[in-house]
Coordinates of C-alpha atoms in Angstrom, one line a residue:
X1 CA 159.2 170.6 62.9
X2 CA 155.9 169.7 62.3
X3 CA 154.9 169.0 58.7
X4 CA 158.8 169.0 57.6
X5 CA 159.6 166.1 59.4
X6 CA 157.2 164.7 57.9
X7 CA 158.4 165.5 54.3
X8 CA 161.6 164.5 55.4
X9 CA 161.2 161.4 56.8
X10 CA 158.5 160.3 53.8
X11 CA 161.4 161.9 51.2
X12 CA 164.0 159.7 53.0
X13 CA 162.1 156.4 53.3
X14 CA 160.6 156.3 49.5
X15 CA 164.4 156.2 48.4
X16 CA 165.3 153.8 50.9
X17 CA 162.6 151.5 49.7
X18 CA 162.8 151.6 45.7
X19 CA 166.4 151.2 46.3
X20 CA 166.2 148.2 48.6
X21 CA 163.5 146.2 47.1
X22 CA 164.7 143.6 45.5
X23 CA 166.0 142.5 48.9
X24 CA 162.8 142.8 50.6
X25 CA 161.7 140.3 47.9
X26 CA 164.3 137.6 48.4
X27 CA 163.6 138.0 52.0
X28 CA 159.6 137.3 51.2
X29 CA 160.3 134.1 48.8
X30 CA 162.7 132.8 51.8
X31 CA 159.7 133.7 54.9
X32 CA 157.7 131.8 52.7
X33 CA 159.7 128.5 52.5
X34 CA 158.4 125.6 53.1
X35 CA 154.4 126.8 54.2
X36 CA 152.9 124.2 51.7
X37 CA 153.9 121.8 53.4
X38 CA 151.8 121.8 56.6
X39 CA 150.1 118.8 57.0
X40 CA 146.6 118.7 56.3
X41 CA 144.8 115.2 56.5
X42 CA 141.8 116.3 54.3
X43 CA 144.5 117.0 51.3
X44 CA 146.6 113.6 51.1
X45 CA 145.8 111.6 48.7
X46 CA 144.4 107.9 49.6
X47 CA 145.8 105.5 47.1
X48 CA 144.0 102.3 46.9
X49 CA 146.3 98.5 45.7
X50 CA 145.9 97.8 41.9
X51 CA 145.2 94.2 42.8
X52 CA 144.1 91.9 45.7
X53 CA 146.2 89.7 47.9
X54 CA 145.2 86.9 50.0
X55 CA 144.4 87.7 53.6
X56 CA 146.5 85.2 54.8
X57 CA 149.4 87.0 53.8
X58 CA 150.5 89.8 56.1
X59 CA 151.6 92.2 53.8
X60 CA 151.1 95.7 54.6
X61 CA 151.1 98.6 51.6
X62 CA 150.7 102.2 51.9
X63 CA 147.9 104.1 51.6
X64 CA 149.3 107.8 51.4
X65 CA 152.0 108.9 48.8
X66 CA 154.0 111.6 51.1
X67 CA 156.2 114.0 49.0
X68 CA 159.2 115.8 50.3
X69 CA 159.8 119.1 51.1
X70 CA 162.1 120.9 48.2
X71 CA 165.4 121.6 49.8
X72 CA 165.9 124.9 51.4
X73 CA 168.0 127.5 49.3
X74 CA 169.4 130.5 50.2
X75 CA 169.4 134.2 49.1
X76 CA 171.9 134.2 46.2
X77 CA 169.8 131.2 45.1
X78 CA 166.9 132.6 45.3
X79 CA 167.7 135.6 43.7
X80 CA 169.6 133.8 40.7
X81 CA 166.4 131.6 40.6
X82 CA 164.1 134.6 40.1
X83 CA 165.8 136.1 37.3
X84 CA 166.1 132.8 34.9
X85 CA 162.5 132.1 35.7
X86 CA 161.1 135.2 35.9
X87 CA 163.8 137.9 34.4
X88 CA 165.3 140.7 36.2
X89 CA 162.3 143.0 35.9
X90 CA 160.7 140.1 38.4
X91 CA 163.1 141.6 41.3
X92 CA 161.0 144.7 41.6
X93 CA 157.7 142.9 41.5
X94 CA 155.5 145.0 43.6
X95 CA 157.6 148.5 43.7
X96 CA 154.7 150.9 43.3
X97 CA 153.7 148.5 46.5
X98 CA 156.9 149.3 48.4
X99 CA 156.7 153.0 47.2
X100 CA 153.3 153.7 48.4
X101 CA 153.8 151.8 51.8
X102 CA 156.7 153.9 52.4
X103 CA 154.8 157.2 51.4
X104 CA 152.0 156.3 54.2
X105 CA 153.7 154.0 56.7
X106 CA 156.9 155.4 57.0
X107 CA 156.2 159.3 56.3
X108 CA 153.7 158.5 59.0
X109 CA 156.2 157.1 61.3
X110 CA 159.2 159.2 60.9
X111 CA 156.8 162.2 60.6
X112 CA 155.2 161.3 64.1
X113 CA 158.8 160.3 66.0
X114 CA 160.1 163.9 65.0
X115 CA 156.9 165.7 66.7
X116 CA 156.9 163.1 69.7
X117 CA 161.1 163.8 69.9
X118 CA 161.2 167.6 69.9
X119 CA 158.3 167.7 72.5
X120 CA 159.6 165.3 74.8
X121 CA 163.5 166.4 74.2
X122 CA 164.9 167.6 77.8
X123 CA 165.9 171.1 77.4
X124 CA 168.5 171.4 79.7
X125 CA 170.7 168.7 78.2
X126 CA 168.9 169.1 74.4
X127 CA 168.8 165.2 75.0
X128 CA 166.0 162.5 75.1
X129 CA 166.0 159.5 77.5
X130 CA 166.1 156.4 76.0
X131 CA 162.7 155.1 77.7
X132 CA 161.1 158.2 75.5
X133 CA 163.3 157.6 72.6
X134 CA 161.5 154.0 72.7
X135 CA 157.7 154.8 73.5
X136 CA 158.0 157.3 71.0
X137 CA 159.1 154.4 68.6
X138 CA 155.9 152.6 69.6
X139 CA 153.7 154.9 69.4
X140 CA 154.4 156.2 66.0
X141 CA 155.4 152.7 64.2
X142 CA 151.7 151.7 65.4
X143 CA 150.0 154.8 64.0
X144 CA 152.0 154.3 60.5
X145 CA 151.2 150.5 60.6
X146 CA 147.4 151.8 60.8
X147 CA 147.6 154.1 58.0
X148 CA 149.9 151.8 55.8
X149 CA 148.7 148.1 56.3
X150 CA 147.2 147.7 52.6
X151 CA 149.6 149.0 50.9
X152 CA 151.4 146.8 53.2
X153 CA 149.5 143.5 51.8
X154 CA 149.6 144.3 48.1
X155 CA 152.7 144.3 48.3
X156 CA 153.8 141.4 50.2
X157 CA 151.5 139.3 47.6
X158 CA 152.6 141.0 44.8
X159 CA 156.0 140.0 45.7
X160 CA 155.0 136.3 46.3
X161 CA 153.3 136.0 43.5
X162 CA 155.8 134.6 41.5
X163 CA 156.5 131.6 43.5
X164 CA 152.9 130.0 42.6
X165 CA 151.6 128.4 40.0
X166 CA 150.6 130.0 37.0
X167 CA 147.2 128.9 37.3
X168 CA 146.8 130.4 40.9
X169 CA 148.9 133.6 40.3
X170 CA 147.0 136.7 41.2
X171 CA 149.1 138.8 38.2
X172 CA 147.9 142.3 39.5
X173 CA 149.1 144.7 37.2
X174 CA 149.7 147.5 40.2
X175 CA 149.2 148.3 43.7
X176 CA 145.9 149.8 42.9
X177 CA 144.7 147.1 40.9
X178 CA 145.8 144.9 43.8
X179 CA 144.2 147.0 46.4
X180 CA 140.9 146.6 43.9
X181 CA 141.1 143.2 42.9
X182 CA 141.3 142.3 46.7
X183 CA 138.5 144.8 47.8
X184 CA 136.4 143.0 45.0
X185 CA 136.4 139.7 46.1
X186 CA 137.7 139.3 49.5
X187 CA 136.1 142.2 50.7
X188 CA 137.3 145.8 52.5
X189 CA 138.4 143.9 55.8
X190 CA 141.1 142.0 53.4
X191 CA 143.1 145.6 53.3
X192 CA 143.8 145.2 56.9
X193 CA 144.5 141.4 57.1
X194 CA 147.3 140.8 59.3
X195 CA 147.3 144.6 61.0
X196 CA 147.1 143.4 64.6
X197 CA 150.9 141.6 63.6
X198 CA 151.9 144.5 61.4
X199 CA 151.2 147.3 64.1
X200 CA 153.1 145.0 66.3
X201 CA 156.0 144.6 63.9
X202 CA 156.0 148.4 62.8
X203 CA 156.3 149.4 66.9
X204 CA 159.3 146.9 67.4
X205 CA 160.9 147.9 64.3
X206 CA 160.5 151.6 64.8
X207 CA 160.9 151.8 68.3
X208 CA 164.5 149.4 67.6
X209 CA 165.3 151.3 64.9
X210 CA 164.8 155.1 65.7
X211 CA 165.6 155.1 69.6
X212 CA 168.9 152.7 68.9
X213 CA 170.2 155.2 65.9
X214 CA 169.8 158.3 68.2
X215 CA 171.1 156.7 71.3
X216 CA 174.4 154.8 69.0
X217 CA 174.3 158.9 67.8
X218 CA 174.6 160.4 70.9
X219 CA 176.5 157.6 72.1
X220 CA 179.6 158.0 69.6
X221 CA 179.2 162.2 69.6
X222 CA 179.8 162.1 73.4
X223 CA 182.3 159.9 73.5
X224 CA 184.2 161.8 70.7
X225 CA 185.0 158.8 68.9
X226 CA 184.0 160.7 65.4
X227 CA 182.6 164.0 64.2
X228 CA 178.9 164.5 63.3
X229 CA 179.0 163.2 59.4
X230 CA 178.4 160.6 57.6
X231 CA 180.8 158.2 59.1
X232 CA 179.1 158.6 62.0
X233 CA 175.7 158.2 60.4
X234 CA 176.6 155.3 58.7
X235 CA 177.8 153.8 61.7
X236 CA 175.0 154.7 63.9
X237 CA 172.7 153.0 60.9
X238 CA 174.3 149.4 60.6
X239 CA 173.7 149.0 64.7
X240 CA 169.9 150.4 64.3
X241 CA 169.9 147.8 61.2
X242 CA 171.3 145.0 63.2
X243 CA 169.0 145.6 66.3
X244 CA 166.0 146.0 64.3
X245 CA 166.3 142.7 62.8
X246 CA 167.4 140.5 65.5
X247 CA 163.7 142.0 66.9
X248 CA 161.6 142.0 64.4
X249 CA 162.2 139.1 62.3
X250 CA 160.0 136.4 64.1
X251 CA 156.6 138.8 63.1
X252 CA 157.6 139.3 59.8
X253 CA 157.5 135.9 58.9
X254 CA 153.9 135.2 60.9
X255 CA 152.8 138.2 59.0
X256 CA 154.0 137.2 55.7
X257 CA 152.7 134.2 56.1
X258 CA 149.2 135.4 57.0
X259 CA 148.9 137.9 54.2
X260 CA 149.8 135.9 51.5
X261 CA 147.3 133.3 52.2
X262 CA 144.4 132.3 49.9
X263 CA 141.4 132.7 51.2
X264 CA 138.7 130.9 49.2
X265 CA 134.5 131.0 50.2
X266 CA 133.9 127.7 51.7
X267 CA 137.2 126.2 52.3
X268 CA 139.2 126.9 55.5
X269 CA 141.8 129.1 55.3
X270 CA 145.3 127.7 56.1
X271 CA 145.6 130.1 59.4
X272 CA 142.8 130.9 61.6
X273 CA 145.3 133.8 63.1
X274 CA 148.2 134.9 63.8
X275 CA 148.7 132.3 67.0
X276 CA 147.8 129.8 64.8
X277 CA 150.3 130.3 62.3
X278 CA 152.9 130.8 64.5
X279 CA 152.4 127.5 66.2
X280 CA 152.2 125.2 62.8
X281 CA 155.0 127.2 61.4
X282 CA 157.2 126.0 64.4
X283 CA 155.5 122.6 64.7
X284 CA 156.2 121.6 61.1
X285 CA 159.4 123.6 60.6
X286 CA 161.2 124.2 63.9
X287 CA 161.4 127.2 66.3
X288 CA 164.3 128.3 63.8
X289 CA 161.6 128.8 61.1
X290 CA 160.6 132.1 62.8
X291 CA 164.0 133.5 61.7
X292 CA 163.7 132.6 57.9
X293 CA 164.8 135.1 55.5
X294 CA 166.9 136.8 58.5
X295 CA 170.3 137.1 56.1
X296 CA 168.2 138.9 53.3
X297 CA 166.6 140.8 56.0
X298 CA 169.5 142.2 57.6
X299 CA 171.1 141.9 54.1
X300 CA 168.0 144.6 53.4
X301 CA 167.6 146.0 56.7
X302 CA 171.1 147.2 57.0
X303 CA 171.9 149.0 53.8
X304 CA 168.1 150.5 54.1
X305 CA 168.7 152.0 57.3
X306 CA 172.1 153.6 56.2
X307 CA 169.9 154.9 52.9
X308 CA 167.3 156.0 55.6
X309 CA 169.2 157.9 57.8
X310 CA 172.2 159.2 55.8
X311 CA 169.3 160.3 53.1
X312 CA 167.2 161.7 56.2
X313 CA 170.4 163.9 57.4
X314 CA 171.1 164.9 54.0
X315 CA 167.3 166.3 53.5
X316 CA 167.8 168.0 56.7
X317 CA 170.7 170.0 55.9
X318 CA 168.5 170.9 52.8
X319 CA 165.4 171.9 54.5
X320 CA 167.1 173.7 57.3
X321 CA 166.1 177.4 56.2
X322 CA 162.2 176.2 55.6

């Protein structure tokens, strides 16, 4: 207890995360579908007639060119499209990202749920109602959040980056030359753009994802239906995975959104919050929009948890005599 659940939650989570990145990228490129389009007056283009007509003739022409959306693609696309244009390396675009997000926001989390669940763990039945198993979830994913939010934007960027035009790629060679780079010229405050949605996210996420693989645990020990190993782990992780998802999706696109944007001195920024966003991102696109990306994310989320958790168990039986 203490600093070893720590260890072993930060131990678990870094291999989870190198291992699953390249999904967490796909999922990135698809959140981010689509957000060029929002109409913006100021930025259409007035086009003028080459020549005059009469004005008795009634002949209207237009005066904006409006180009169409690109069609939507999915992951495998995506994916596919990433390596001929980018090569394969381009799939772990913003690793040392993922890596150092995991070594603050997740050791943090994990870390925080183990001290919160051993204190509040009845011990009578060695068991922790749900209701704790959750506001322990939300406590500790909005602590990690806190500590982890720009490593958190580095590397949602760094993963984006490749999607924009090579003139307005950012090219950071690392996460700390992305955390300087942004320092530099968009100030300190940048390093915490977006927190207030990726606290939120982090509690719904944690709390979904650490109360439901305890209780789906407990659940299946009780009821006998298999022994404590991994098949039971493994089990207990694809329903965390799945719950976590369905929960959190809708957040990771606002905050995705939100982080990646370009924020110039003097022009407007695309959002003015996360409210904001959310509403022209189901204006333009649709309330379905909010659940972008949600194949790759449970594509990710799933075998990440299983990674998580069977890793987790796996550094426990390890550390048990420390």
């Amino acid at each position: 207890m203490g600093l070893k659940g720590f260890a072993e939650g930060g131990i678990a989570s870094i291999i989870a995360g190198a291992s699953t990145h390249p999904l967490d990228l796909i999922k990135v490129r698809m959140q981010l579908q689509g957000e060029s389009h929002i109409p913006n007056p100021s930025a259409l283009q007035s086009y003028r007639p080459a020549f005059a007509l009469s004005s008795a003739a009634n002949i209207s022409l237009p005066t904006t060119l409006e180009v169409p959306p690109p069609p939507r693609v999915g992951p495998l696309s995506i994916g596919l499209r990433i390596i001929q244009s980018e090569g394969a390396n381009a799939l772990f675009s913003g690793v040392s990202a993922t890596i150092l997000r995991q070594t603050l926001y997740s050791t943090t989390r994990m870390g925080l749920y183990d001290v919160l669940k051993h204190k509040w763990t009845d011990s009578d039945t060695n068991n922790m109602p749900l209701a704790r198993k959750i506001v322990a979830g939300l406590i500790s994913g909005a602590v990690g959040a806190a500590v982890g939010n720009p490593a958190d934007v580095a590397m949602v960027r760094m993963q984006a980056d490749g999607r924009l035009p090579i003139e307005q790629r950012r090219n950071y060679k690392s996460v700390v030359d992305a955390l300087g780079q942004m320092s530099k010229h968009e100030g300190v405050a940048s390093l915490w753009r977006g927190s207030g949605l990726t606290i939120n996210r982090a509690m719904i996420v944690t709390a979904s994802q650490l109360a439901t693989y305890d209780q789906a645990k407990e659940m299946i020990l009780e009821k006998g239906l298999m022994n404590d190993g991994i098949g039971t782990h493994v089990t207990a992780s694809f329903v965390a995975g799945f719950v976590a998802s369905v929960a959190s999706n809708p957040i990771d696109v606002i905050k995705t959104r939100v982080m990646n944007m370009k924020v110039e001195p003097g022009v407007e920024p695309p959002y003015k919050g996360a409210l904001d966003c959310a509403m022209k991102t189901v204006r333009v696109e649709g309330p379905m929009a909010l659940y972008k990306g949600f194949i790759p994310t449970i594509s990710r989320q799933g075998p990440f948890t299983v990674v998580l958790f069977v890793t987790l168990e796996q550094v426990r039986k390890l550390l048990k005599d420390f």
